[in-house]
Coordinates of C-alpha atoms in Angstrom, one line a residue:
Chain A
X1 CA -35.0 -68.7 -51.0
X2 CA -33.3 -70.1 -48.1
X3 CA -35.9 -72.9 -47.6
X4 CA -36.1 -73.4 -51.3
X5 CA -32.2 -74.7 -50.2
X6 CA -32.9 -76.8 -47.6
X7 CA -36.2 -78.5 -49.2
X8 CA -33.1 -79.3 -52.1
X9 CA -30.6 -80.8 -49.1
X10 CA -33.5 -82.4 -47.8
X11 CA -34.9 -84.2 -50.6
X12 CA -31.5 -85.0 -52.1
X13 CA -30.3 -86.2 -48.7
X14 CA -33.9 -88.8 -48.8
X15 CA -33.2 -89.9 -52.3
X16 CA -29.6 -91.0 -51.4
X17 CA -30.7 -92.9 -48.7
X18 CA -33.2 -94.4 -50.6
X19 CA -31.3 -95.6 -53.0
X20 CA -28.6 -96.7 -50.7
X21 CA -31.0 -99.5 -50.4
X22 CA -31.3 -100.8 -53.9
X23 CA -27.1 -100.4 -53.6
X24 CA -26.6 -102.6 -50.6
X25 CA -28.7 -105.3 -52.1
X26 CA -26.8 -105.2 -55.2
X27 CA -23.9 -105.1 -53.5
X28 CA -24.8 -108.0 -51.5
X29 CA -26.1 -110.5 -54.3
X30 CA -22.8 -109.4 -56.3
X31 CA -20.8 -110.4 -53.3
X32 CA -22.5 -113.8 -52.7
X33 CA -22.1 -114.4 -56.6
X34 CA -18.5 -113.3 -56.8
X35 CA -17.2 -115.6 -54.3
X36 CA -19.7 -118.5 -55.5
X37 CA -17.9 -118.1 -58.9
X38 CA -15.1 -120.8 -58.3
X39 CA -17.8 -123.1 -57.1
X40 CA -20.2 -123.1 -59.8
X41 CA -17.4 -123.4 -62.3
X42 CA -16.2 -126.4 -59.9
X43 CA -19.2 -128.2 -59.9
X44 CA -21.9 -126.7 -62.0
X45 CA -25.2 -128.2 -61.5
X46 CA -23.5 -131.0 -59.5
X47 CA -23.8 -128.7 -56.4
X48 CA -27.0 -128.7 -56.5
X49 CA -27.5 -132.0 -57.1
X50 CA -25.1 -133.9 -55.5
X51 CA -25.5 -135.7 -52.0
X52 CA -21.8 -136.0 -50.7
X53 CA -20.6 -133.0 -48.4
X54 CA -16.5 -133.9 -47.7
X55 CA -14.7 -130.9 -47.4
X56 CA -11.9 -133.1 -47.1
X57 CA -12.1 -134.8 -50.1
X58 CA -12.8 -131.1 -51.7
X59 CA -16.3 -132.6 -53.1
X60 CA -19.2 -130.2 -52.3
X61 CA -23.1 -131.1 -52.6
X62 CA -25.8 -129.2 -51.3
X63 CA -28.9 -131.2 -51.7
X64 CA -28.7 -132.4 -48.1
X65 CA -28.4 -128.9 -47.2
X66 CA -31.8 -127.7 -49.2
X67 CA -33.5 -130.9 -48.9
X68 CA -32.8 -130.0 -45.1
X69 CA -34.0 -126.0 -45.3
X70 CA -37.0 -127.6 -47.3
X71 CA -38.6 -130.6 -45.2
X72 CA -37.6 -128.6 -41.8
X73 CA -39.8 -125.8 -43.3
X74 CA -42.2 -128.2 -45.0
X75 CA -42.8 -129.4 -41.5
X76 CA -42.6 -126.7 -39.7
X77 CA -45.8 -125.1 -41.5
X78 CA -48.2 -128.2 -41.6
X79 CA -47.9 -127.7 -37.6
X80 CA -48.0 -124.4 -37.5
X81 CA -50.8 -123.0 -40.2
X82 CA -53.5 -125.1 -38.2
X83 CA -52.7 -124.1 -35.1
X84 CA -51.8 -120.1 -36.6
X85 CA -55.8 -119.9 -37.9
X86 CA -57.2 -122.2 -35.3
X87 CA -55.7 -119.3 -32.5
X88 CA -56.7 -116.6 -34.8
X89 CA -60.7 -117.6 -35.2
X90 CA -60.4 -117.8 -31.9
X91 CA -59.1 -114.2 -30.2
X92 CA -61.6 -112.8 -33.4
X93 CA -64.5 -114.8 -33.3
X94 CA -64.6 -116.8 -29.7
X95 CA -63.0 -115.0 -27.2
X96 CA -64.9 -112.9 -25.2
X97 CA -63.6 -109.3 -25.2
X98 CA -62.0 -109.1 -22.0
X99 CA -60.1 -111.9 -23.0
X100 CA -58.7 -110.8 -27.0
X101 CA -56.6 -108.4 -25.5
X102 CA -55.0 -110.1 -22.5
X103 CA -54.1 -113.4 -25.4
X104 CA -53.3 -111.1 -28.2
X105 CA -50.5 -109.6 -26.7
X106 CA -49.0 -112.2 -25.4
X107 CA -49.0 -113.7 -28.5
X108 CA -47.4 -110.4 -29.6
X109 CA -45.3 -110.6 -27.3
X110 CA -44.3 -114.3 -27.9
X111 CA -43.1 -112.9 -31.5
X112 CA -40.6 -110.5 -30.5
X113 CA -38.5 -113.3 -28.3
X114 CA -35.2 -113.3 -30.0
X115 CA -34.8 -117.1 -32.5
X116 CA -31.8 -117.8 -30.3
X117 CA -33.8 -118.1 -26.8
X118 CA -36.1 -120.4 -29.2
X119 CA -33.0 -122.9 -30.2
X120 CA -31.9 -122.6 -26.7
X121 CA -35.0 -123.9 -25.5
X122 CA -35.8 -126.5 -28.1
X123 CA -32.6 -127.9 -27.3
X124 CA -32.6 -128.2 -23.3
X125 CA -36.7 -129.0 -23.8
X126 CA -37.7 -130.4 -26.7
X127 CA -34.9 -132.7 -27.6
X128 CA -35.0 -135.0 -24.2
X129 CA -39.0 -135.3 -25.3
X130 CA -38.2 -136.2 -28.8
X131 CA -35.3 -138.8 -27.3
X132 CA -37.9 -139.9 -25.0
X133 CA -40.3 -141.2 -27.7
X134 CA -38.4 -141.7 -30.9
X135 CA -34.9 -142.5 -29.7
X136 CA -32.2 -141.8 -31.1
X137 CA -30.5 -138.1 -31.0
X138 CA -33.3 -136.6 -30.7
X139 CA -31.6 -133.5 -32.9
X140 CA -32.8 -133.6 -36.3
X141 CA -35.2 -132.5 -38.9
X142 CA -38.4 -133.4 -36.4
X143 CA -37.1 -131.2 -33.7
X144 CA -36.2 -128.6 -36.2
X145 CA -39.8 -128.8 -37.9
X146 CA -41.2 -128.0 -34.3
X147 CA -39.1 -125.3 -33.0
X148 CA -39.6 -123.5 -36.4
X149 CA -43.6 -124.2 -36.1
X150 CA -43.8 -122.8 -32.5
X151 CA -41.1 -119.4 -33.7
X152 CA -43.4 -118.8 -36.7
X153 CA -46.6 -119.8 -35.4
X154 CA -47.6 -116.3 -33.2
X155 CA -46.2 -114.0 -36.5
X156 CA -48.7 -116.1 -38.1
X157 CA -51.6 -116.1 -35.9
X158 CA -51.5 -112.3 -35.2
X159 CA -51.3 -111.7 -38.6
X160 CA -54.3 -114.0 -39.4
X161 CA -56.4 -112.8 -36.4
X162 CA -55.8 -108.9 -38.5
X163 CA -56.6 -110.3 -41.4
X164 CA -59.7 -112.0 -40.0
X165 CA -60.4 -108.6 -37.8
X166 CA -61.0 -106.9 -40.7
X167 CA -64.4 -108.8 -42.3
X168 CA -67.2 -106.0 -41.9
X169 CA -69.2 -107.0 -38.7
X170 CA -72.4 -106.2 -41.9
X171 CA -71.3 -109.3 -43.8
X172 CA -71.2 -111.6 -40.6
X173 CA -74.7 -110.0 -39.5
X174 CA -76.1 -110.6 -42.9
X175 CA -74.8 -114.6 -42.2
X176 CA -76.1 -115.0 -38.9
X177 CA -79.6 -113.5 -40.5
X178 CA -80.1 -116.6 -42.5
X179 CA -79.8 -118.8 -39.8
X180 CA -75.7 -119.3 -40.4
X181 CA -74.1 -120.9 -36.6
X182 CA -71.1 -119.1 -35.7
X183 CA -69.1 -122.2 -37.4
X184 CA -70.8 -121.5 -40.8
X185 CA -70.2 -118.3 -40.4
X186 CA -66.0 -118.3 -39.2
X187 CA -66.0 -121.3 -42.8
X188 CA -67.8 -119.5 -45.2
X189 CA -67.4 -115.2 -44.7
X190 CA -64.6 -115.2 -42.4
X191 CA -61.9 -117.0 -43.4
X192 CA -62.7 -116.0 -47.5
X193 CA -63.0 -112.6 -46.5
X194 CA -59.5 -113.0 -44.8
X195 CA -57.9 -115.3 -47.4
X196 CA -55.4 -112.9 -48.6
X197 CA -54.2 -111.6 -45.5
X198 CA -54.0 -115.0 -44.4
X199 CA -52.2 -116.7 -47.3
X200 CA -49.5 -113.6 -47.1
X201 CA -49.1 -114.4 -43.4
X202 CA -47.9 -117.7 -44.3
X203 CA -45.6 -116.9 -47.1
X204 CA -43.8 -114.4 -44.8
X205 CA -44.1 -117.1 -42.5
X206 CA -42.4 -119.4 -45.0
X207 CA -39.7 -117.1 -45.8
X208 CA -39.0 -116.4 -42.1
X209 CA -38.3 -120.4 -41.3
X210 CA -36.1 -120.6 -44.4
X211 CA -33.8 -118.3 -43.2
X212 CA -34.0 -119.0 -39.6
X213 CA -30.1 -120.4 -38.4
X214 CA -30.3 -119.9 -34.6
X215 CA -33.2 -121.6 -33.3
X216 CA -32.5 -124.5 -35.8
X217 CA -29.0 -124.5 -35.3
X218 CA -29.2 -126.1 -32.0
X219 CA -31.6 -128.7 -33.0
X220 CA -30.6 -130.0 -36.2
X221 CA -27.5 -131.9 -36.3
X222 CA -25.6 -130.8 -38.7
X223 CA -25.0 -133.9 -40.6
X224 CA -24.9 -133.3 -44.5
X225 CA -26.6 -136.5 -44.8
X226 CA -30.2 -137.4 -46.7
X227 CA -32.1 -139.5 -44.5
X228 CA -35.7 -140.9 -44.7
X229 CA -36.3 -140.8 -40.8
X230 CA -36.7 -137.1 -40.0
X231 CA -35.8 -137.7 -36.2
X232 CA -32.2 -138.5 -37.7
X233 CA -29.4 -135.3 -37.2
X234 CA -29.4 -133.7 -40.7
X235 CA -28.5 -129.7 -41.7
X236 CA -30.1 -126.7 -43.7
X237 CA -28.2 -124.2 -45.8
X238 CA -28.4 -121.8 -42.5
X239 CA -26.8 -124.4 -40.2
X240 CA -24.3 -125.7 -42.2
X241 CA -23.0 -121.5 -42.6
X242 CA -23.3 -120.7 -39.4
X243 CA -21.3 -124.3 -38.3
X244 CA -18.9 -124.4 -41.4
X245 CA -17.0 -120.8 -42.4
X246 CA -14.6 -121.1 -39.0
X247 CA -13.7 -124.5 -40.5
X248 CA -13.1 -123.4 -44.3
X249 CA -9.7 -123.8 -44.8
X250 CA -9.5 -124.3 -48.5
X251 CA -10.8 -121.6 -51.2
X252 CA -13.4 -123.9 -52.6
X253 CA -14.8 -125.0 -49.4
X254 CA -15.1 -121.0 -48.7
X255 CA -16.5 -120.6 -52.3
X256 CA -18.9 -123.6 -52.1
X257 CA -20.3 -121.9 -48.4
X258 CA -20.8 -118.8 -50.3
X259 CA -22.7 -120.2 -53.4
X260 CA -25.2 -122.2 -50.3
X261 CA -25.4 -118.9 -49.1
X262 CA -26.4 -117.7 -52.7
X263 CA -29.0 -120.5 -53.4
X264 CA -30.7 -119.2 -50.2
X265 CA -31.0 -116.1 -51.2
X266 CA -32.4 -116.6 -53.8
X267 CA -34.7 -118.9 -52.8
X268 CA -36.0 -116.3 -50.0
X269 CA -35.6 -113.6 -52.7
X270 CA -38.4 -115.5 -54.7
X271 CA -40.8 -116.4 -51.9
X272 CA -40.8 -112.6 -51.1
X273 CA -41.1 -111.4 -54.4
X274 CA -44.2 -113.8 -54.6
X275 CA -46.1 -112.9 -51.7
X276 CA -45.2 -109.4 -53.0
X277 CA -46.4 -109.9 -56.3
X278 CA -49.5 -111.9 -54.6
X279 CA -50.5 -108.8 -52.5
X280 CA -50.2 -106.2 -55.4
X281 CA -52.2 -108.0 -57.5
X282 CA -55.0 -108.4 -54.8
X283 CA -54.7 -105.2 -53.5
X284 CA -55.6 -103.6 -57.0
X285 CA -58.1 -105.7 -57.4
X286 CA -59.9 -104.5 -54.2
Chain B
X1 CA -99.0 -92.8 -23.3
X2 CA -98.6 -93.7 -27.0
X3 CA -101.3 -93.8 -29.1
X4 CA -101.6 -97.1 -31.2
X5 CA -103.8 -97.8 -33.8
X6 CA -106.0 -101.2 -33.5
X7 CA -105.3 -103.9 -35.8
X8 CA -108.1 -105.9 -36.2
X9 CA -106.0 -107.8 -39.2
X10 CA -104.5 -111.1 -38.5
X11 CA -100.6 -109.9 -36.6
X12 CA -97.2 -111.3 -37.8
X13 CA -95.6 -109.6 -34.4
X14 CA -96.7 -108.6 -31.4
X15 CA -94.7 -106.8 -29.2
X16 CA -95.3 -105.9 -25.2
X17 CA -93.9 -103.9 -22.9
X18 CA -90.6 -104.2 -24.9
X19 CA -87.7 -102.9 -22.7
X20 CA -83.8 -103.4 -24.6
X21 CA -80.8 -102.6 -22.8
X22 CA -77.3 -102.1 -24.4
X23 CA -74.2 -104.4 -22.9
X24 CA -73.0 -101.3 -20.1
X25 CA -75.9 -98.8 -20.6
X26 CA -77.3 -97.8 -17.4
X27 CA -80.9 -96.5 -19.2
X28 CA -82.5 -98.9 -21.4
X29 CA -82.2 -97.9 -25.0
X30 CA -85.8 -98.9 -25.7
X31 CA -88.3 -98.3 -23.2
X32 CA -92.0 -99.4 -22.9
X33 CA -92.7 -100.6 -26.5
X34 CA -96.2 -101.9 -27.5
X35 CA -96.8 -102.3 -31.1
X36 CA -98.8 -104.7 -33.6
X37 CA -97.4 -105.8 -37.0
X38 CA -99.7 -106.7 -39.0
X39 CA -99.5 -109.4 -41.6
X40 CA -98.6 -109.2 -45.1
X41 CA -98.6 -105.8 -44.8
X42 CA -95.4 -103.0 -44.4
X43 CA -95.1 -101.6 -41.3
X44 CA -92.2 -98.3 -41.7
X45 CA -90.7 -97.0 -38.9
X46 CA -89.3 -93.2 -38.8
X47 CA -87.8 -91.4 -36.2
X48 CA -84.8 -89.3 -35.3
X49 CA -81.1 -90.9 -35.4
X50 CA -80.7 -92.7 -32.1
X51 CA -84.5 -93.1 -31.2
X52 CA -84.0 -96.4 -31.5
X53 CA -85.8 -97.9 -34.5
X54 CA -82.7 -100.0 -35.6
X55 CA -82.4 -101.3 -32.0
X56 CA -85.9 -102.2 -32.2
X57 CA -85.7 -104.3 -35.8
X58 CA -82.5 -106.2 -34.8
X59 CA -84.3 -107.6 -31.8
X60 CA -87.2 -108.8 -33.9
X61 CA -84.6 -111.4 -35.1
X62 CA -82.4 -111.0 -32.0
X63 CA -79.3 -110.0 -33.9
X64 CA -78.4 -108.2 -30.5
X65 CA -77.6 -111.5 -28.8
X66 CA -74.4 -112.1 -31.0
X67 CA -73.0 -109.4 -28.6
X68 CA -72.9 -110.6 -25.0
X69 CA -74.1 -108.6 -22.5
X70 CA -77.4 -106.8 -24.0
X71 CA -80.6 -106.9 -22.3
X72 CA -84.4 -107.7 -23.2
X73 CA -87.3 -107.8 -21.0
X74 CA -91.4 -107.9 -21.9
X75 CA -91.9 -109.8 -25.1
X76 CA -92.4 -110.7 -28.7
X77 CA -94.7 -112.8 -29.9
X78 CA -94.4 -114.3 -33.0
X79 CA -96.1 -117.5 -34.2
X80 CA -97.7 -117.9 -30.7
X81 CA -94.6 -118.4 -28.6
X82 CA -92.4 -115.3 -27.3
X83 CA -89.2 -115.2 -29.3
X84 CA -87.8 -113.3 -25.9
X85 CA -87.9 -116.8 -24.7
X86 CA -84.1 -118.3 -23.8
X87 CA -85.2 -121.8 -25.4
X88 CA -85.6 -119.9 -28.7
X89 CA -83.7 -121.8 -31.5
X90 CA -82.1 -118.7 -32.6
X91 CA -81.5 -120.4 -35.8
X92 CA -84.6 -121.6 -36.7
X93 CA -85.8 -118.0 -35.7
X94 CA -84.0 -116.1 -38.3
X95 CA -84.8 -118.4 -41.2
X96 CA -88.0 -117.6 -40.7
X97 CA -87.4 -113.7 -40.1
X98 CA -84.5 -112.6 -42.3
X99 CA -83.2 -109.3 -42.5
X100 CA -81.4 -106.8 -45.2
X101 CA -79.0 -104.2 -44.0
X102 CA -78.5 -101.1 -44.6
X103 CA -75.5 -101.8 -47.4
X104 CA -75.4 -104.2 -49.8
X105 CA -73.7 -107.5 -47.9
X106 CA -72.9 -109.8 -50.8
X107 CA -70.7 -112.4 -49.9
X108 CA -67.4 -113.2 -51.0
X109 CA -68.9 -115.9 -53.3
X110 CA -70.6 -116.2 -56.7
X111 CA -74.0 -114.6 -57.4
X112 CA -75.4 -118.3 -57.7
X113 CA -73.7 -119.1 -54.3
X114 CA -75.0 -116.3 -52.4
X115 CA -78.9 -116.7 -53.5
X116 CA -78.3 -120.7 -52.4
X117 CA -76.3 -119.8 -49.4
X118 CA -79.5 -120.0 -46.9
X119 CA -80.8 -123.3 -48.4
X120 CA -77.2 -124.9 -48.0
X121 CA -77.4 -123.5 -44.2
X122 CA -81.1 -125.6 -44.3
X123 CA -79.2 -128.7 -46.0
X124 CA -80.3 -128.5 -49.4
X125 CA -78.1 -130.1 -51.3
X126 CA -80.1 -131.5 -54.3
X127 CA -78.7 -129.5 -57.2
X128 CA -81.9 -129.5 -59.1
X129 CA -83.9 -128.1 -55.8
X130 CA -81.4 -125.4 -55.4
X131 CA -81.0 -124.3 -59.0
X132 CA -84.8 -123.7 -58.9
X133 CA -85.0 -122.3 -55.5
X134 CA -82.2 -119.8 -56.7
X135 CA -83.9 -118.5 -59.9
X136 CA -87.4 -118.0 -58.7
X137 CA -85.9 -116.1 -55.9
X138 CA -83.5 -114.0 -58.7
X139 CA -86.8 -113.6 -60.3
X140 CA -89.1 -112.6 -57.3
X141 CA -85.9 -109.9 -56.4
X142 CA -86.2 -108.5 -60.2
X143 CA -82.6 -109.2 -61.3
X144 CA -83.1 -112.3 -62.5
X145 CA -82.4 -110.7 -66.1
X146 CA -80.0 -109.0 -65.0
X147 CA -77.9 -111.8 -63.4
X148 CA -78.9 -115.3 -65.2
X149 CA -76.2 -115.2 -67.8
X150 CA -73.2 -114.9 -64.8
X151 CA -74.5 -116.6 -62.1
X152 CA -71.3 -117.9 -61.6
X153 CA -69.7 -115.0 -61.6
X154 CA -68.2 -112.7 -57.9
X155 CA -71.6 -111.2 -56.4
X156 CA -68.9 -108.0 -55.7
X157 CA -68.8 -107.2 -59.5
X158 CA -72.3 -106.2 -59.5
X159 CA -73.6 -102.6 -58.7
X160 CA -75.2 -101.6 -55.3
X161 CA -78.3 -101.8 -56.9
X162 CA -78.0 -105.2 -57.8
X163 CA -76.3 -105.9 -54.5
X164 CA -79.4 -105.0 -52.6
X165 CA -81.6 -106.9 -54.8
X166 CA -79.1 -110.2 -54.6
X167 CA -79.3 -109.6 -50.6
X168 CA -83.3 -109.3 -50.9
X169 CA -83.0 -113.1 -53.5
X170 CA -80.9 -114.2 -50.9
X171 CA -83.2 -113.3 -48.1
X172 CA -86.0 -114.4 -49.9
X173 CA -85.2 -117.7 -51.0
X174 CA -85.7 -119.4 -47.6
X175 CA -89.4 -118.1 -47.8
X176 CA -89.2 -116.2 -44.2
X177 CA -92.5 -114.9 -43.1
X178 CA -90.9 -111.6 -41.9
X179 CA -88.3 -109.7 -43.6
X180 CA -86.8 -107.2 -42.1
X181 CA -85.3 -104.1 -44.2
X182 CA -82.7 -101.6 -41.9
X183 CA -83.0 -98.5 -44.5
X184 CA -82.0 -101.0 -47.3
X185 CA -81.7 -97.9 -49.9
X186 CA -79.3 -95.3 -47.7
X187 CA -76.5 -96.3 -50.1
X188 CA -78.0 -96.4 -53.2
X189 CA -78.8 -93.9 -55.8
X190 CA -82.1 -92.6 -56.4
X191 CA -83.3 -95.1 -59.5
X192 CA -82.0 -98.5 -57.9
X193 CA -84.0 -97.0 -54.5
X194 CA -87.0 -96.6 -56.4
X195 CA -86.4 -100.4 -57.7
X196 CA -86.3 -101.5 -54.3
X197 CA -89.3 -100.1 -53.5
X198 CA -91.3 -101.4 -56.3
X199 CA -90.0 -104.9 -54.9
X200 CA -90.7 -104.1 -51.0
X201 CA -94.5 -103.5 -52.3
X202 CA -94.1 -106.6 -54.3
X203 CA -93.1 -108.3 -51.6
X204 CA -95.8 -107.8 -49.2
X205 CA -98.3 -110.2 -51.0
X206 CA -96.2 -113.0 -49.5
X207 CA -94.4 -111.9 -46.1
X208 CA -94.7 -109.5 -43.4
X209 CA -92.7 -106.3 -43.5
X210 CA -90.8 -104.2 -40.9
X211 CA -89.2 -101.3 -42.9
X212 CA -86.4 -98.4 -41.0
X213 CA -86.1 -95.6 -42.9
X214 CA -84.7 -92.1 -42.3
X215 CA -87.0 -90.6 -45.0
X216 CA -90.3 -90.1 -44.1
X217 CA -91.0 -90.1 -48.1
X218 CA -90.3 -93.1 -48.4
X219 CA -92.6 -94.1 -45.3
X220 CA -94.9 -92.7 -47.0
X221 CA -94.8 -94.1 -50.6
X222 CA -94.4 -97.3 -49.2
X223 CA -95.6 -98.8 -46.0
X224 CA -99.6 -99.3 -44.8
X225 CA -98.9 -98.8 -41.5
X226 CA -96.3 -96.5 -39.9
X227 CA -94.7 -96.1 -36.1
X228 CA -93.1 -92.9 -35.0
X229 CA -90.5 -93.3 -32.5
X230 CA -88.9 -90.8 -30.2
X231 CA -86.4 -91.6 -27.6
X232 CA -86.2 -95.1 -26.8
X233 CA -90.4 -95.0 -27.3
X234 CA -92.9 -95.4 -29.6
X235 CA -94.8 -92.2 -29.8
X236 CA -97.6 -93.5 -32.3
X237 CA -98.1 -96.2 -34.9
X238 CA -101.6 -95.6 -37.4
X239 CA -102.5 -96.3 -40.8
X240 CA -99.9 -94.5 -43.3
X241 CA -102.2 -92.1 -44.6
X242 CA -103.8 -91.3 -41.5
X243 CA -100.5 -90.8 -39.5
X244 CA -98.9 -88.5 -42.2
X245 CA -102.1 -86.5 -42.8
X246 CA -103.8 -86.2 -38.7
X247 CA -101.3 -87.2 -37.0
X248 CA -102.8 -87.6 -32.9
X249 CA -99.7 -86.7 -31.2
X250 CA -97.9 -83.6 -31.1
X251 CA -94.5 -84.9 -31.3
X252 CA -95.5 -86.7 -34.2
X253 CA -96.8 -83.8 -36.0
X254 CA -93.4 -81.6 -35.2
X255 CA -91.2 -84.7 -36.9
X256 CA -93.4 -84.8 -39.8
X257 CA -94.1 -81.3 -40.1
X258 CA -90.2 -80.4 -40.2
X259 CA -89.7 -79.1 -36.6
X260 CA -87.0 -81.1 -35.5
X261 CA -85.3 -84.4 -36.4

């Protein structure tokens, strides 16, 4: 009887929690819309659209902002998926044993080094190189592309060696038994054995550097400003909320920060809810 | 000493004083190994887990050297050079002595791509060529009915069966002169076993065969010539019949007789 009780406390307690979960998301997105509210009627579509950020003039446009959060990305992961699979083939396939464990953890390691040590040292490090051979600033989308690439790429990598990890030793014998090199067989059992796995690392790759603010907050620039050279200073939604909300001094500049913060939400909300749906739909089918 | 039967037949393999030691082992997993494989004939080999047959088929194609470390010494000769050698063309080696495993091992590909997969790794690229290559070996494997209507189709919707007989097309369509089968039927059911035994007996009319199998049944319904291991050795290899029915070694006669294994 008693325990009859507590199971009750117990599992009530569990669902509460649980649910507190789905509440403080809610809660969340209601918040961001809320205070977006006097920016969207402001501006409507013009937000998103429009180029201009002057908080003095009280006209707000975030497309330097995305465009920003979208090339920086963009850029970040044509450097870093080569590099992500070219590490993971090799700590599964190449490296000698003694060796897949020493590398692996580093690279383990490597992903649990906070984003702000990351902006830190793109900043003191990579920027003077990036001076060096383009000129200029040397803070801008370029810099930011890299600094994101070399945050995502171990995430990526260990993920990808996993995912590669887990092809049945069978299926690789059964390669090698027709005469397959170790080449044919990494191209043709390896990596579409580990092609799920692979394409979900990236997409929570993706939505990591959407989102990051502190690493690229030291390199970027923030300069609402659309440029075609990418070593010029520009900003991402992230950098221009973690620069702006001290300097908000009217309501719509506040409101307009809030509906940026919105569209990223939203736009890591769907990248999530792909790889999500991506992964349920592969995982039934195997 | 074991007692070995003499071949007088033309041999696809001839192995001497075969020793194989595992990356780390201190005692060598296969000691001492002697033994003619006749040609176009099936050779079984039956034996007690961990005796060592398995060991001894994967280093008739030298699967063991995609794991550093591992050990051969003595040799195998095979088209009158020993395939021991370090020169061996490893690749060119196991086109011409392909093996099927003991699961199914269809590739994450279509049934058509699986069946050409060892003539692409040869660089045959002429789609007419491989079309052709593709459906006489479908049709050599028996599932060439089965199959010819959704060739394009995942080789992982197919049953195990049919998986077993793809691996055999697949094997098969390079034209080895040695196939090797690692108890191809331990994860099938009894009807699709009994199809791939129709097709290993098929088979022999065109290439050598080493068979593993824990059933001695199967040794028997199967293979001409059978080799009892025991311990990292080979106790005896005779004629099928002969081994089964008069058995000349006493260990040989406990394992078939039941006594232990």
């Amino acid at each position: 009887m008693k325990t009859n009780i507590l199971d009750k406390i117990f599992e009530n307690s569990t669902r509460l929690i649980a649910f507190s979960i789905l509440l403080i998301v809610a809660w969340i997105f209601t918040v961001l819309f809320q205070n977006s509210l006097d920016s969207m009627q402001g501006f409507g579509i013009d937000f998103i659209t429009g180029t201009k950020w002057a908080p003095n003039l009280e006209k707000f446009g975030a497309l330097p902002a995305i465009m920003g959060s979208v090339i920086s990305t963009f850029l970040a992961m044509i450097l870093a998926i080569p590099l992500a699979i070219g590490v993971a083939i090799f700590l599964s396939e190449i490296a000698p044993e003694k060796l897949k464990s020493p590398v692996g953890v580093s690279i383990e390691l490597l992903a649990a080094i906070p984003s702000v040590i990351y902006g830190m040292w793109g900043l003191f490090y990579f920027v003077p190189i990036i001076r060096d051979i383009f000129g200029g600033l040397g803070i801008g989308m370029l810099t930011a592309g890299i600094v994101l690439a070399i945050m995502i790429l171990p995430f990526m990598a260990a993920v990808t060696r996993d995912a590669m990890n887990t092809t049945p030793d069978i299926l690789k014998e059964s390669a090698y038994a027709l005469g397959g090199t170790q080449w044919d067989v990494i191209k043709d059992i390896v990596i579409p054995y580990a092609k799920a796995g692979i394409i979900g690392s990236m997409i929570l790759a993706l939505g990591r550097a959407i989102g990051e603010t502190m690493a690229v907050t030291f390199v970027m620039g923030n300069v609402h400003k659309i440029s075609t050279d990418i070593t010029a200073p520009a900003t991402s939604i992230p950098v221009t909320l973690a620069n702006e909300f001290t300097e908000a001094d009217t309501d719509l500049y506040f409101s307009s920060l809030f509906e940026l913060a919105f569209i990223l939400l939203i736009i890591s909300f769907s990248i999530i809810s792909i790889s999500k749906f991506y992964f349920l739909r592969k995982s039934r089918r195997a | 000493m074991a007692t070995i039967v003499d071949i007088t037949d033309e041999k696809a393999l001839e192995v001497k004083n075969f020793e194989f030691t595992y990356n780390g082992a201190q005692e060598p997993s296969l000691k001492n190994i002697t033994m003619p494989i006749a040609k176009r004939s099936i050779t079984a080999l039956i034996g007690p887990s961990g005796c060592g047959k398995t060991t001894l088929l994967r280093s008739f194609n030298r699967m063991h050297d995609l794991y550093a470390g591992n050990r051969y010494s003595g040799s195998i000769e095979f088209e009158g050079r020993n395939i021991l050698d370090a020169k061996e063309d490893l690749i060119k080696l196991r086109t011409n002595i392909g093996m099927i495993f003991q699961k199914p091992t269809a590739f994450p590909m279509s049934i058509f791509d699986n069946v050409a997969y060892g003539l692409r790794l040869q660089g045959i690229k002429n789609r007419s060529e491989l079309n052709d290559r593709v459906e006489k070996a479908l049709q050599d494997a028996a599932i060439w009915k089965e199959v010819s209507s959704r060739l394009k189709n995942d080789a992982n919707g197919l049953s195990g069966g049919q998986q077993q007989r793809l691996c055999i097309a697949r094997a098969i369509a390079v034209e080895p002169e040695v196939l090797l089968f690692d108890e191809p039927t331990s994860a099938l059911d009894p009807i699709s076993t009994q199809g791939i035994e129709k097709l290993v007996i098929e088979l022999k009319e065109r290439v050598s065969i080493i068979i593993v199998t824990h059933n001695m049944q199967q040794a028997a319904r199967v293979s001409d010539y059978t080799g009892f291991m025991y311990m990292g050795e080979l106790i005896e290899l005779g004629v099928t019949e002969e081994l089964f029915v008069t058995p000349k070694e006493r260990l040989t006669e406990e394992y078939i007789t039941g006594k232990f294994g």
